[in-house]
Coordinates of C-alpha atoms in Angstrom, one line a residue:
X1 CA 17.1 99.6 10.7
X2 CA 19.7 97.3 9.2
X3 CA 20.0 93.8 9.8
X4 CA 23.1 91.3 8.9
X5 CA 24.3 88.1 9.3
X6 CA 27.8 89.5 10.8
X7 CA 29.0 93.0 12.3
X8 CA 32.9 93.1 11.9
X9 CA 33.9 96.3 14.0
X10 CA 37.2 97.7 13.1
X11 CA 39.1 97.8 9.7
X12 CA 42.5 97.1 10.1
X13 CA 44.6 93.6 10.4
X14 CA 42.0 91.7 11.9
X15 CA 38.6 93.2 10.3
X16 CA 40.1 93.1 7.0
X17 CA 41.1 89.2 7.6
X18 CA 38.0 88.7 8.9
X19 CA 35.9 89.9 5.8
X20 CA 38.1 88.4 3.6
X21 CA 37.4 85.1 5.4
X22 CA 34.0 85.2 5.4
X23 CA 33.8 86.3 1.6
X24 CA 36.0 83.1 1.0
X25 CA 33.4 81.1 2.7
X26 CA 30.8 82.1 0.5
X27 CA 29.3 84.5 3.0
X28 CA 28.1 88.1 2.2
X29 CA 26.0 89.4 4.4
X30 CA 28.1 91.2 6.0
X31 CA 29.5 94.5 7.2
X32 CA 32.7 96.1 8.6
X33 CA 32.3 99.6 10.4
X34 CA 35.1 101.4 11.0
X35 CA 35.3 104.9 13.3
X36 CA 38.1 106.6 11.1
X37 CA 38.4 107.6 7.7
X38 CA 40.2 105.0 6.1
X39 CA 41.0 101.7 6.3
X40 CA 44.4 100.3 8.1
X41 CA 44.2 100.3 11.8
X42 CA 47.8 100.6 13.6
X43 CA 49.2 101.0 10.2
X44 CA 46.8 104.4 9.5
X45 CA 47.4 106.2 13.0
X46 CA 50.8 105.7 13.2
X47 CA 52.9 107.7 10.8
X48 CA 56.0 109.1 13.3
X49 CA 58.9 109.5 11.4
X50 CA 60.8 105.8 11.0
X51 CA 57.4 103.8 11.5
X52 CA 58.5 100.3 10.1
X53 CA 57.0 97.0 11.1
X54 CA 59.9 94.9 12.7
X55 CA 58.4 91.5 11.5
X56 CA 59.9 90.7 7.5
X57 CA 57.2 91.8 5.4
X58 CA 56.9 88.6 3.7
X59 CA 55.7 87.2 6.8
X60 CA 53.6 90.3 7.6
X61 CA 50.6 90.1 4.8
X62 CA 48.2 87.7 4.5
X63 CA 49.0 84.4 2.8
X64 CA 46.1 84.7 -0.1
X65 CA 47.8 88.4 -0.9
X66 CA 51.9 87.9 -0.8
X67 CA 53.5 91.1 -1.9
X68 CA 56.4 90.8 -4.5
X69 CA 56.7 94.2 -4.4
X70 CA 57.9 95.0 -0.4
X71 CA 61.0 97.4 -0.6
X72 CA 62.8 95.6 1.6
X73 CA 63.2 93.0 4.6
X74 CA 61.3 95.2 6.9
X75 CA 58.3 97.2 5.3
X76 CA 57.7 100.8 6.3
X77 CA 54.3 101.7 8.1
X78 CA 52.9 103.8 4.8
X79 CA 53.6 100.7 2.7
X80 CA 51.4 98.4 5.0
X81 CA 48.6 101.3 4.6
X82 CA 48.6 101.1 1.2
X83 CA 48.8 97.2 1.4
X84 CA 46.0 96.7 3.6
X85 CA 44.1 99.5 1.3
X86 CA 44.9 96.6 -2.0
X87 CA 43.4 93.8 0.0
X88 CA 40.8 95.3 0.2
X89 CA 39.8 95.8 -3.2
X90 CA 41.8 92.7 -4.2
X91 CA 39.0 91.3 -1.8
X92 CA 36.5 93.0 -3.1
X93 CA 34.7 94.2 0.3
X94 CA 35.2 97.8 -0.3
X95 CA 31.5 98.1 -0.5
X96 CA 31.1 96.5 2.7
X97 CA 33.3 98.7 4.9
X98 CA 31.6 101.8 6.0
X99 CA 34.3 104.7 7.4
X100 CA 33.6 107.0 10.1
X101 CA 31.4 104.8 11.5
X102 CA 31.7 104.1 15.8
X103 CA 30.8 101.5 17.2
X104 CA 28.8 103.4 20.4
X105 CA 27.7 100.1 22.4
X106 CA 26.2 96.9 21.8
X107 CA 24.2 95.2 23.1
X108 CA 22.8 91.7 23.0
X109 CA 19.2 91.3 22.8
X110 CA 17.8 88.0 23.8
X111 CA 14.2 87.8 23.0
X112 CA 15.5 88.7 19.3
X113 CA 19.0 86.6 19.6
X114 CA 20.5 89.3 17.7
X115 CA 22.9 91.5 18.4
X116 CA 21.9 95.2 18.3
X117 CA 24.8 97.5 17.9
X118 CA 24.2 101.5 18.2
X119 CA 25.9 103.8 15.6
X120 CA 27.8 107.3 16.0
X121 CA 30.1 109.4 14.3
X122 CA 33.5 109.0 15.0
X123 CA 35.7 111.4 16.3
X124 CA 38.8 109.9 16.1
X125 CA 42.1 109.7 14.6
X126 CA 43.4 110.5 12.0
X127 CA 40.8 113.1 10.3
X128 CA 41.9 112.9 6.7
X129 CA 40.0 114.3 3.5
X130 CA 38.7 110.4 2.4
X131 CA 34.8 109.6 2.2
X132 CA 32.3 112.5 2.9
X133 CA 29.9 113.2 5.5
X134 CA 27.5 110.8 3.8
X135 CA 29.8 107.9 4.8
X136 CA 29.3 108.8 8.8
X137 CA 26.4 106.9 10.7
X138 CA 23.4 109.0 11.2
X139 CA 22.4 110.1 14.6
X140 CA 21.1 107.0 16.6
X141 CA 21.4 104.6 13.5
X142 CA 21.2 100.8 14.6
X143 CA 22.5 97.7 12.9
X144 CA 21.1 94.5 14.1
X145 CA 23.5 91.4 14.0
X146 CA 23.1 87.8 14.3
X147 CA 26.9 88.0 15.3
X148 CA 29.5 90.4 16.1
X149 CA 33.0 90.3 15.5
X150 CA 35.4 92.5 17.7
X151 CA 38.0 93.3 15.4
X152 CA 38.9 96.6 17.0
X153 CA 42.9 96.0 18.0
X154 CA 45.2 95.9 20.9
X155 CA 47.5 99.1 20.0
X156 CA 44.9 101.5 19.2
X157 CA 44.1 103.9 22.3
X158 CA 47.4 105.5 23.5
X159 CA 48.5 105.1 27.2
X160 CA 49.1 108.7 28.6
X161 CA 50.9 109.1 31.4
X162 CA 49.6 110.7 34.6
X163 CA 52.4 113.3 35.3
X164 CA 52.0 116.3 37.1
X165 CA 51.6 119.6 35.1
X166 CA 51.5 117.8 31.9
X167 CA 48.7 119.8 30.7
X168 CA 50.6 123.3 31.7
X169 CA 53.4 122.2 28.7
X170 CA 53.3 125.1 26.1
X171 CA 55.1 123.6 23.5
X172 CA 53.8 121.0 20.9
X173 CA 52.7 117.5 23.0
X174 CA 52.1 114.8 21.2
X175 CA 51.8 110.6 21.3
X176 CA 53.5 109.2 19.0
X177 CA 51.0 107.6 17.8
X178 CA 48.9 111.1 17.3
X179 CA 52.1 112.1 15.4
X180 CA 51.1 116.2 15.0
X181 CA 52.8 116.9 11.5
X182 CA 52.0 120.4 11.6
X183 CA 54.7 120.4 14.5
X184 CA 58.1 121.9 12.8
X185 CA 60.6 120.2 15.1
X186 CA 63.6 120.9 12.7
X187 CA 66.0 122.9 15.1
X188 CA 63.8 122.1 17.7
X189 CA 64.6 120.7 21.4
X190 CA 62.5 117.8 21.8
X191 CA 61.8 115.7 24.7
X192 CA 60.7 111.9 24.2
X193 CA 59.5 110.1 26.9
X194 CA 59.8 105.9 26.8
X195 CA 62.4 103.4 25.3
X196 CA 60.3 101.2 23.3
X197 CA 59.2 99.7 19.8
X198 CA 58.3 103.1 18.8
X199 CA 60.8 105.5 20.1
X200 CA 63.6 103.3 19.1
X201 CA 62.5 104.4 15.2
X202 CA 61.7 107.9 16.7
X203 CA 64.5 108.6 18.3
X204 CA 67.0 108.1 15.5
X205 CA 64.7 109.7 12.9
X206 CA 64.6 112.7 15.6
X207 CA 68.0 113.2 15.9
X208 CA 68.9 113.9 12.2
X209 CA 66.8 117.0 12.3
X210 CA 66.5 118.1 15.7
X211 CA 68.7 120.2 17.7
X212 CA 69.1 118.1 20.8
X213 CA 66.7 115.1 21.5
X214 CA 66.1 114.1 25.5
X215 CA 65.2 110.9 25.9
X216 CA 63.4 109.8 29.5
X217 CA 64.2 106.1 29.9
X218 CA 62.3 104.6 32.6
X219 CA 63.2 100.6 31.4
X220 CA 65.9 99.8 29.1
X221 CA 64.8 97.0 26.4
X222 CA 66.9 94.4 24.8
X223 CA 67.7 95.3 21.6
X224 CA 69.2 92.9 18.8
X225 CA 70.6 93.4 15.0
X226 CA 67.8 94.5 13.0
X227 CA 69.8 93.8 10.1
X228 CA 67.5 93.2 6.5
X229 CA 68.3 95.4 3.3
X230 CA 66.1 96.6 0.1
X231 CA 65.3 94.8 -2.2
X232 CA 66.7 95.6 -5.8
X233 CA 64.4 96.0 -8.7
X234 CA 65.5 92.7 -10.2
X235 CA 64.5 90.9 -6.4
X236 CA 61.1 92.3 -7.0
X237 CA 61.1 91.2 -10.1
X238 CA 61.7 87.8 -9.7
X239 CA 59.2 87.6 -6.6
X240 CA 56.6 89.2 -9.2
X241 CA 57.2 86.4 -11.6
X242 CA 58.1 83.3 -9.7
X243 CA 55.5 83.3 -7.4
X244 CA 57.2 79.6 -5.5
X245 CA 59.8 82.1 -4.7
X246 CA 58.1 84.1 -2.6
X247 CA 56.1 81.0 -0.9
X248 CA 59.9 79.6 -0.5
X249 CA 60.6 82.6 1.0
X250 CA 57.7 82.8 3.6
X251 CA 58.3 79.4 4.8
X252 CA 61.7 80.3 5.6
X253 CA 60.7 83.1 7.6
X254 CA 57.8 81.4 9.3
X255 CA 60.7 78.5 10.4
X256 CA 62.9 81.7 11.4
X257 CA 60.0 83.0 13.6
X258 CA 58.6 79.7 15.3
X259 CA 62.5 78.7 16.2
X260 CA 62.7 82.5 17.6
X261 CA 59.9 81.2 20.4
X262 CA 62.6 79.6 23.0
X263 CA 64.4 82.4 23.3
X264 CA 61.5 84.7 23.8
X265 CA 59.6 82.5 26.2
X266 CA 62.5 81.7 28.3
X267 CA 64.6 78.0 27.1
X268 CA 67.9 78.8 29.5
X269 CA 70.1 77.6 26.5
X270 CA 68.4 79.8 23.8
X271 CA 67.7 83.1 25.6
X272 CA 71.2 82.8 26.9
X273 CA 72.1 82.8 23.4
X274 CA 70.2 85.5 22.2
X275 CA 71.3 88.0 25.1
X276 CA 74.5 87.4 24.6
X277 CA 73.9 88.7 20.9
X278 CA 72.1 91.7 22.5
X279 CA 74.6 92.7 24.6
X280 CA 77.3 92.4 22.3
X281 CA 75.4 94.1 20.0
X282 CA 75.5 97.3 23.0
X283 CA 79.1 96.9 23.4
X284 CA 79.8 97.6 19.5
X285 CA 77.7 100.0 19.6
X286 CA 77.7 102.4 22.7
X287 CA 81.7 102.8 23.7
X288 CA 81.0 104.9 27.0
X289 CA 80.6 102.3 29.9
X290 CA 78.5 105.0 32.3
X291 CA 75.8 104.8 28.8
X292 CA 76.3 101.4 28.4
X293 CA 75.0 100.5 31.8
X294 CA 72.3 103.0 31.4
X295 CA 71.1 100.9 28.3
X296 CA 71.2 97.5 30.2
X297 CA 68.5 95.9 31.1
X298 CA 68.4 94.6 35.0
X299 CA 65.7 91.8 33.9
X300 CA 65.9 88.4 31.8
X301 CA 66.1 88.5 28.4
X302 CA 62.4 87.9 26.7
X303 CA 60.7 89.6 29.7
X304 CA 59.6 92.8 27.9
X305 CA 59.4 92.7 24.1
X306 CA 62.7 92.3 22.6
X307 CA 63.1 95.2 19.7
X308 CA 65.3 95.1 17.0
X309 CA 67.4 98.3 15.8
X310 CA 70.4 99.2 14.3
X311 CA 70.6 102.6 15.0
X312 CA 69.1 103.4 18.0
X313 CA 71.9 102.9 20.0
X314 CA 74.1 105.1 18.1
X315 CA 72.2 108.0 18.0
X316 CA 71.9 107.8 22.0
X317 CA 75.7 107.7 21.5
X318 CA 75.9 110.6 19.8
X319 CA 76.3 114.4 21.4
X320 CA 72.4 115.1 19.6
X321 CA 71.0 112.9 22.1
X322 CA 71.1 113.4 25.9
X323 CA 69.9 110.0 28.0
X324 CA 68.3 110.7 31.3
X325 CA 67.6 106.9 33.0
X326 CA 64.7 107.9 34.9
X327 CA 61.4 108.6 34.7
X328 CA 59.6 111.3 33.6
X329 CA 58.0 112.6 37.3
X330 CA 56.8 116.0 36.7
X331 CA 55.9 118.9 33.8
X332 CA 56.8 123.1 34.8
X333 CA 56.1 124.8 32.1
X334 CA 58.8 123.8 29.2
X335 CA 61.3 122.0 31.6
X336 CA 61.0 118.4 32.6
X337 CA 61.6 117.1 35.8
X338 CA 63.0 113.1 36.2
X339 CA 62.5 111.3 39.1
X340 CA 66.2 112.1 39.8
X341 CA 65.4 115.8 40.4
X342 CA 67.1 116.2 37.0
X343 CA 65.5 119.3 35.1
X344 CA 65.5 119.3 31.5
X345 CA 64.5 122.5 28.8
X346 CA 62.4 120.9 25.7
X347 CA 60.5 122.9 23.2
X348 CA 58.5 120.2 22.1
X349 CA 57.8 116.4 24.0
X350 CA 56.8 113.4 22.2
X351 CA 55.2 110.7 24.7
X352 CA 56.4 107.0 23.2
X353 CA 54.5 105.5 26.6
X354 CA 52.4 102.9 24.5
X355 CA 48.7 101.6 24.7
X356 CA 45.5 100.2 26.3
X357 CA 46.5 96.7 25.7
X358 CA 45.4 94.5 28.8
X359 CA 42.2 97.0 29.4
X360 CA 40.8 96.8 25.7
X361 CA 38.6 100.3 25.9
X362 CA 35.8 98.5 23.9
X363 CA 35.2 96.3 26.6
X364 CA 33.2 99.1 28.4
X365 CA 30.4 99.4 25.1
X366 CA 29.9 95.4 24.6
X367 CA 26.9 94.0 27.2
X368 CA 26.2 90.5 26.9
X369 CA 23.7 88.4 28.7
X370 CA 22.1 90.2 31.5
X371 CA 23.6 93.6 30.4
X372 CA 27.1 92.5 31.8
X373 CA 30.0 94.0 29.7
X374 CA 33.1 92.9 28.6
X375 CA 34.7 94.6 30.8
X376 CA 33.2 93.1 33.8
X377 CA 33.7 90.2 32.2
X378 CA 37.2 90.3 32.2
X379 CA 37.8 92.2 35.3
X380 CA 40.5 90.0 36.1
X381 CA 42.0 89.7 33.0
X382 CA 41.2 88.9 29.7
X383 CA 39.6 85.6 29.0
X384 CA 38.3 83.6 25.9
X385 CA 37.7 80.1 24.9
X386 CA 39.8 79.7 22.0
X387 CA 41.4 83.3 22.2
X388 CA 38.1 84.2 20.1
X389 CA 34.6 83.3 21.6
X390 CA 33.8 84.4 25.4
X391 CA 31.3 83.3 27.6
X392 CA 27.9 85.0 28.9
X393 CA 28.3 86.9 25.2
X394 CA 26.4 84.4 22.3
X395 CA 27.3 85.1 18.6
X396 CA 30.5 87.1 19.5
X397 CA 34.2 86.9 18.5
X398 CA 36.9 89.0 19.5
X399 CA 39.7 89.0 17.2
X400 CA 43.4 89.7 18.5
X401 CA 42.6 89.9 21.8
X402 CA 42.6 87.4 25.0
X403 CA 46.0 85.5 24.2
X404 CA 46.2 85.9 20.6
X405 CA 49.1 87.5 20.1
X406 CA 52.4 86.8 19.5
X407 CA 56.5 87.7 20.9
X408 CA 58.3 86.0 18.6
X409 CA 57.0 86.1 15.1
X410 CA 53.8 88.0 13.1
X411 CA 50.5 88.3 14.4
X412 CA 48.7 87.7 11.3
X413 CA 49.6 84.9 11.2
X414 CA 47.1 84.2 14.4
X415 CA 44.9 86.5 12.9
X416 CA 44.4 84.0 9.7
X417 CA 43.5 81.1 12.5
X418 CA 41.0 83.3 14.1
X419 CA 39.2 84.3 11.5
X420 CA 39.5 80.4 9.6
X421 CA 37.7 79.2 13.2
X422 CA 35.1 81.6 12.9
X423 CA 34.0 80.9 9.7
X424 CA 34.1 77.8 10.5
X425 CA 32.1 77.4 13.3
X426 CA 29.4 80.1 11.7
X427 CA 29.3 77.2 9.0
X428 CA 28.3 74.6 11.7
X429 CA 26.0 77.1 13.5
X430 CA 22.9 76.3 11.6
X431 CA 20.8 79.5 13.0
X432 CA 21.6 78.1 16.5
X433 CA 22.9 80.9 19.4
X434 CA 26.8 80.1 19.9
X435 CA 26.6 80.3 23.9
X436 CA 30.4 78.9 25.2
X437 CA 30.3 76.7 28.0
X438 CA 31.7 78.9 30.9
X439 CA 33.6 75.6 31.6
X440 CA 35.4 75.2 28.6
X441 CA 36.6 78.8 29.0
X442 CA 38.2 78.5 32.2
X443 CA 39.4 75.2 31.1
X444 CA 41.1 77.2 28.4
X445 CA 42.2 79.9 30.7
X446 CA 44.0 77.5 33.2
X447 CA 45.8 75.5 29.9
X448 CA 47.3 79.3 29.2
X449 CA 48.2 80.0 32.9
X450 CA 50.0 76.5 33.2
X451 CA 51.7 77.2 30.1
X452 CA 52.9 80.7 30.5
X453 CA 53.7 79.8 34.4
X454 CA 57.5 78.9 33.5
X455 CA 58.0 81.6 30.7
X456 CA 59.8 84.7 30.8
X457 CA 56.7 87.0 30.3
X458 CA 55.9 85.7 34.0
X459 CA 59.3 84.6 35.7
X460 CA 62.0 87.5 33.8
X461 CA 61.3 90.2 36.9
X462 CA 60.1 93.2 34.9
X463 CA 56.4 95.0 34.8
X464 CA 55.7 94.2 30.9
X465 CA 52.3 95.1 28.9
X466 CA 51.3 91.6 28.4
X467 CA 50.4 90.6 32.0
X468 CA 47.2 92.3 33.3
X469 CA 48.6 93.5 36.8
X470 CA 45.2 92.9 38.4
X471 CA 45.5 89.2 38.2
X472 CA 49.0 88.5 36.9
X473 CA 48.2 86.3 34.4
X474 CA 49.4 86.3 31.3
X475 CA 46.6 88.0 29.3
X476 CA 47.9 89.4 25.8
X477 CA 50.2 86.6 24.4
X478 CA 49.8 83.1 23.4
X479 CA 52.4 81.4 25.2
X480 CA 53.2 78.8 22.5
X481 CA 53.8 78.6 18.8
X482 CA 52.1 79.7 15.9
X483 CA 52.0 75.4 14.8
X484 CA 50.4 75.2 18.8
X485 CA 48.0 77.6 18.2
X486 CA 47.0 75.9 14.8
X487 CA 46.9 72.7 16.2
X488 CA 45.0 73.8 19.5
X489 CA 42.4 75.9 17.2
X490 CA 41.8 72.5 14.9
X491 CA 40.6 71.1 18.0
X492 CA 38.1 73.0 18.8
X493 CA 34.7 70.3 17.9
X494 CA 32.1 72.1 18.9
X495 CA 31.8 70.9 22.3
X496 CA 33.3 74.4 23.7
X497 CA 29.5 75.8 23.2
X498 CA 26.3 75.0 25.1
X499 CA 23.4 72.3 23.9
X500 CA 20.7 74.2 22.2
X501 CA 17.6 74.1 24.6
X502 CA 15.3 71.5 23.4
X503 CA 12.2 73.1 22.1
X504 CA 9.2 73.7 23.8
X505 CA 6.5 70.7 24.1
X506 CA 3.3 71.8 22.6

């Protein structure tokens, strides 16, 4: 049986941050276990064709690593792999991430105060060639852990819809972010179902190769200029040898970002402006006024996540893309049925219908004090003091989750506070069990509710994935800036955790 100071569960974004934190801090005992085969998170499952981030990659990398060589404004999803895959090794933790390594349940144990965290091989995606069966956990392998970190994501167990006969399709079926490459959909008719941050890459990507794409739109997004170009050989130059350049560069973009946040959130004066842009951006763009309606939104501006794209709407435009506004309702046999009775032939179907977001699935295998899990825990919603630390659970952190992420700019960015407050308060712990005061939580949880009450996210009049529809609070975002959630983090004294006991008189 193993036993370390911290368990980091998960190895993309956040677990990589995390570790890189804590080695920073002077702390090595340590461990990161992650269920696939490689490192990278989001940015190893999802490899559909046109998988780009739509943050600017300067922004979108961690400020101790900036990347002179990006290709371009926007970075595609195999060049954040590869990027994460450097840190790593830049970081020097390679030896402390273990692949193919699930996190089965944990548990805390408190006549020990530790943590103890059951072991399984994975069986998850993507199965690729890297490690060897020596890197999986053996058969009932525990880790003991004075304290856990939940780095395991918010975008990494695909949403599949419940649509009847789905199972009876005969053709290649596939999320999008399962992408089947063995699938030869050259010539093929494919069916996508959903209008969102992935399909908008998809769909375009799709209809270069395909011969007809259907495209099931239940909700229409706002969309807005992409814009961004390569970047020449002497740009990359120049960021590779004048490093202020790139730091000029990043604080431009972070500026950029933070002033995007009163448009997102719901400022009447800036999200007018912003729609506006979107829907001239439609009108340039899709000529047909029947389509054009079609692709316009009946909710405010901000409501939904707002996706950027300069060629989605011409490829729905085009005669190899057919738009059916309804939902997808019902699978017989190769045809799909929309809710408008609508029937549609498809050799192949590509569900773009998103993730587990507001029901994180590891919620179910984390039991805190008195057995209770996460998931009970947050039956109502997601909570945290902090976004990170979560009462009735001592010693443990959950990265990216409750409120810690972002509309308007790049969530590494709140990533890098996270993990700086955890290494922090691990550095004032002094062997003491971290127990937040179930006070300060909901404290925490009513500042977010008062501050998301007036925002778009709540008010806009659209079903989005960052409200938990059991409670209708606003779970998955913070609803402030990136500077906010600095400054709100810096606060943070101490006082959000419990008095030690006082020891026993003898």
């Amino acid at each position: 049986m193993t036993r370390v100071e911290v368990a980091i569960v998960g190895a993309g974004i956040a677990g990589i941050g995390m570790a890189s934190a804590l080695r920073r801090a002077g702390r090595d005992d340590f461990v990161v276990l992650e269920r696939a085969a490689s490192v990278g998170g989001t940015w190893r499952d999802n490899t559909y064709p046109g998988v780009a981030c739509d943050v600017p990659s300067h922004l979108y990398g961690f400020a101790a690593h900036p990347n002179p060589s990006w290709s371009g404004t926007y970075a595609r999803g195999a060049e954040i792999h590869a990027y994460l895959d450097h840190v790593v090794d830049a970081e020097g933790i390679r030896d402390r991430v273990r692949l193919r390594t699930a996190m089965q349940r944990a548990e805390w144990d408190a006549e020990h105060e530790v943590w103890r965290i059951h072991l399984g091989t994975a069986v998850s995606w993507p199965e690729t060639p890297e490690g060897s069966d020596t890197d999986a956990a053996p058969a009932g392998e525990v880790i003991l852990a004075d304290a856990l970190v939940l780095a395991c994501g918010r975008l990494t167990e695909p949403s599949i819809p419940r649509i009847a006969g789905l199972e009876t399709f005969p053709g290649p079926l596939f999320h999008s972010a399962r992408w089947d490459h063995s699938a030869d959909l050259a010539g093929a008719r494919v069916g996508v179902v959903g209008t969102g941050a992935s399909a908008i890459q998809i769909v375009p990507a799709l209809a270069r190769t395909a011969a007809h794409v259907t495209l099931l739109q239940r909700t229409p997004a706002w969309i807005v200029p992409r814009g961004g170009d390569d970047y020449s050989d002497a740009e990359r130059a120049r960021f590779a040898t004048t490093p202020q350049a790139l730091e000029s560069l990043r604080a431009d973009l972070y500026a950029e970002g933070e002033a995007r946040f009163a448009s997102r959130a719901g400022d009447a004066a800036a999200a007018t402006e912003a729609e506006a842009v979107a829907r001239a951006h439609l009108e340039r763009q899709v000529r047909d006024p029947a389509l054009r309606a079609a692709l316009t939104p009946d909710y405010a501006f901000g409501c939904k996540r707002v996706l950027l794209s300069d060629e989605f709407y011409p490829a729905v435009a085009s005669d190899a893309v057919t738009l059916v506004p309804e939902a997808l309702t019902a699978v017989e046999g190769s045809t799909l049925v929309a809710a408008d009775g609508s029937r549609h032939e498809v050799d192949a179907l590509v569900l773009a219908t998103g993730f587990a977001s507001t029901r994180q699935p590891y919620a179910e295998l984390v039991a805190g004090e008195r057995g209770r899990t996460l998931a009970e825990h947050w039956s109502g919603g997601m909570t945290a003091f902090a976004s990170t630390v979560v009462a009735g659970f001592p010693n443990l952190f959950v990265l990216n989750g409750p409120n810690a992420s972002l509309g308007h700019s790049s969530s590494v960015l709140m990533i890098e506070e996270q993990a700086a407050y955890v290494a922090r308060v691990l550095d004032t712990r002094a062997g003491r069990v971290l127990r937040v005061d179930p006070d300060a939580e909901r404290a925490y949880t009513d500042e977010i509710a008062r501050a998301a009450a007036s925002t778009r996210w709540i008010t806009g009049g659209c079903r989005n994935w960052y409200v938990d529809d059991r409670s209708g609070r606003l779970t998955l975002l913070w609803p402030g800036t990136v500077d906010a959630f600095r400054d709100r983090l810096a606060r943070a004294d101490g006082s959000e955790f419990l008095p030690a006991p006082a020891p026993l008189a003898h």
